[in-house]
Short mmCIF file of C-alpha atoms in Angstrom, two decimals:
data_model
loop_
_atom_site.label_atom_id
_atom_site.label_comp_id
_atom_site.label_asym_id
_atom_site.label_seq_id
_atom_site.Cartn_x
_atom_site.Cartn_y
_atom_site.Cartn_z
CA VAL A 235 143.99 103.50 112.62
CA GLN A 236 144.13 105.74 115.27
CA LEU A 237 147.35 108.42 116.13
CA GLN A 238 147.18 109.99 119.58
CA ALA A 239 149.24 113.19 120.30
CA SER A 240 150.60 114.12 123.33
CA GLY A 241 153.08 116.04 125.02
CA GLY A 242 152.07 119.66 124.37
CA GLY A 243 151.78 122.32 126.94
CA LEU A 244 152.93 125.52 128.55
CA VAL A 245 156.34 126.36 128.37
CA GLN A 246 158.77 129.42 128.46
CA PRO A 247 160.98 130.99 125.56
CA GLY A 248 163.61 128.66 125.19
CA GLY A 249 162.69 125.71 126.67
CA SER A 250 161.93 122.36 125.22
CA LEU A 251 158.80 120.03 124.72
CA ARG A 252 158.82 116.16 123.12
CA LEU A 253 155.61 115.81 121.42
CA SER A 254 154.36 112.20 120.78
CA CYS A 255 152.16 109.76 118.26
CA ALA A 256 151.83 106.79 118.66
CA ALA A 257 149.37 104.50 116.02
CA SER A 258 146.95 101.76 117.47
CA GLY A 259 145.73 99.24 114.67
CA ARG A 260 146.47 95.91 113.70
CA ASN A 261 149.20 94.71 111.36
CA LEU A 262 150.43 98.34 110.76
CA ASN A 263 153.31 98.99 108.19
CA ILE A 264 153.50 103.04 108.73
CA ASP A 265 155.03 104.60 106.05
CA ARG A 266 155.94 108.20 106.18
CA VAL A 267 154.77 110.35 109.32
CA ASN A 268 154.30 114.04 109.83
CA TRP A 269 153.99 116.90 111.96
CA TYR A 270 151.84 119.95 111.00
CA ARG A 271 151.72 122.94 113.06
CA GLN A 272 148.96 125.85 113.09
CA GLY A 273 149.28 128.64 114.56
CA PRO A 274 146.62 131.61 116.14
CA GLY A 275 145.50 132.97 112.32
CA LYS A 276 147.43 131.08 110.37
CA GLN A 277 147.09 128.17 108.16
CA ARG A 278 148.69 124.58 108.57
CA GLU A 279 152.62 123.91 108.29
CA LEU A 280 154.68 121.18 107.59
CA VAL A 281 157.04 121.25 110.50
CA ALA A 282 158.81 117.80 109.93
CA ASP A 283 158.79 114.26 108.37
CA ILE A 284 160.08 111.29 108.57
CA THR A 285 160.09 108.06 106.53
CA THR A 286 160.47 103.98 107.40
CA GLY A 287 163.94 104.18 107.19
CA GLY A 288 164.43 107.14 109.00
CA MET A 289 164.68 109.64 106.94
CA THR A 290 164.13 113.21 107.74
CA ASN A 291 162.81 116.32 106.69
CA TYR A 292 162.45 119.68 108.27
CA ALA A 293 160.99 123.01 107.67
CA ASP A 294 163.70 125.78 107.54
CA PHE A 295 162.02 127.64 110.72
CA VAL A 296 162.72 124.70 113.02
CA LYS A 297 165.92 122.96 111.62
CA GLY A 298 168.39 122.95 114.29
CA ARG A 299 165.88 123.29 117.43
CA PHE A 300 164.02 120.33 116.59
CA THR A 301 164.60 116.50 115.95
CA ILE A 302 161.99 113.98 114.34
CA SER A 303 162.34 110.11 115.40
CA ARG A 304 160.49 107.00 115.46
CA ASP A 305 159.88 103.35 117.09
CA ASN A 306 158.84 101.45 114.77
CA ALA A 307 157.81 98.69 116.79
CA ARG A 308 156.11 100.82 119.45
CA ASN A 309 154.86 102.93 115.90
CA THR A 310 155.11 105.63 117.62
CA VAL A 311 157.09 109.15 116.39
CA ASN A 312 158.47 111.79 118.78
CA LEU A 313 159.27 115.54 117.97
CA GLN A 314 161.64 116.83 120.29
CA MET A 315 161.08 120.43 120.41
CA ASN A 316 164.40 123.10 122.11
CA SER A 317 165.02 126.64 121.58
CA LEU A 318 161.32 126.93 121.60
CA LYS A 319 160.06 130.59 120.50
CA PRO A 320 156.77 132.26 120.98
CA GLU A 321 156.57 131.79 117.12
CA ASP A 322 156.28 128.23 117.85
CA THR A 323 152.80 128.74 119.98
CA ALA A 324 150.38 126.55 117.72
CA VAL A 325 148.46 123.27 117.54
CA TYR A 326 150.70 120.40 116.53
CA TYR A 327 149.10 117.35 114.52
CA CYS A 328 150.55 113.98 113.20
CA ASN A 329 149.74 112.91 110.50
CA ALA A 330 150.49 109.07 109.21
CA ALA A 331 150.23 107.04 106.13
CA GLY A 332 150.38 103.45 105.29
CA LEU A 333 149.39 99.72 105.53
CA TYR A 334 147.03 98.09 107.91
CA GLY A 335 145.37 95.07 108.47
CA LEU A 336 145.52 91.48 107.36
CA GLY A 337 144.13 93.13 103.77
CA ARG A 338 147.01 95.61 103.93
CA ALA A 339 144.43 98.40 102.74
CA PRO A 340 145.88 102.06 102.73
CA PHE A 341 145.08 104.72 105.73
CA ASN A 342 146.16 108.28 105.91
CA SER A 343 145.04 109.49 109.66
CA TRP A 344 145.16 112.76 111.49
CA GLY A 345 145.40 112.87 115.11
CA SER A 346 143.68 114.98 116.82
CA GLY A 347 146.33 117.96 117.91
CA THR A 348 148.53 119.13 121.16
CA LEU A 349 148.68 122.53 122.06
CA VAL A 350 152.02 124.02 122.47
CA THR A 351 152.46 127.19 124.00
CA VAL A 352 155.47 129.37 124.07
CA SER A 353 155.09 132.07 126.52
CA SER A 354 156.54 133.81 129.46
#
């Protein structure tokens, strides 16, 4: 199962970006989807996650600013990022786990990452 993250770019402080993570594969049954980020010189950290049923969880440092959502029909998860700060600068990765194929084999895949730079 391949994940493609997109939507990163350069934005000024206080601005917004919308990241998307699209999964491709046959007969997908995607369970939890996570967004992680890794800033310069920092360890990778969990930003937000969402379950199949739409239950969400956010890291304290993005609560009230970021919103994660999913479109199960399109196997896509979005991360709406508002009120961006310079400390949000990082490569953002999506990660998804679930089952695929007629044999319902488990998968746990990572996208290649998309760079978000918040700077004036």
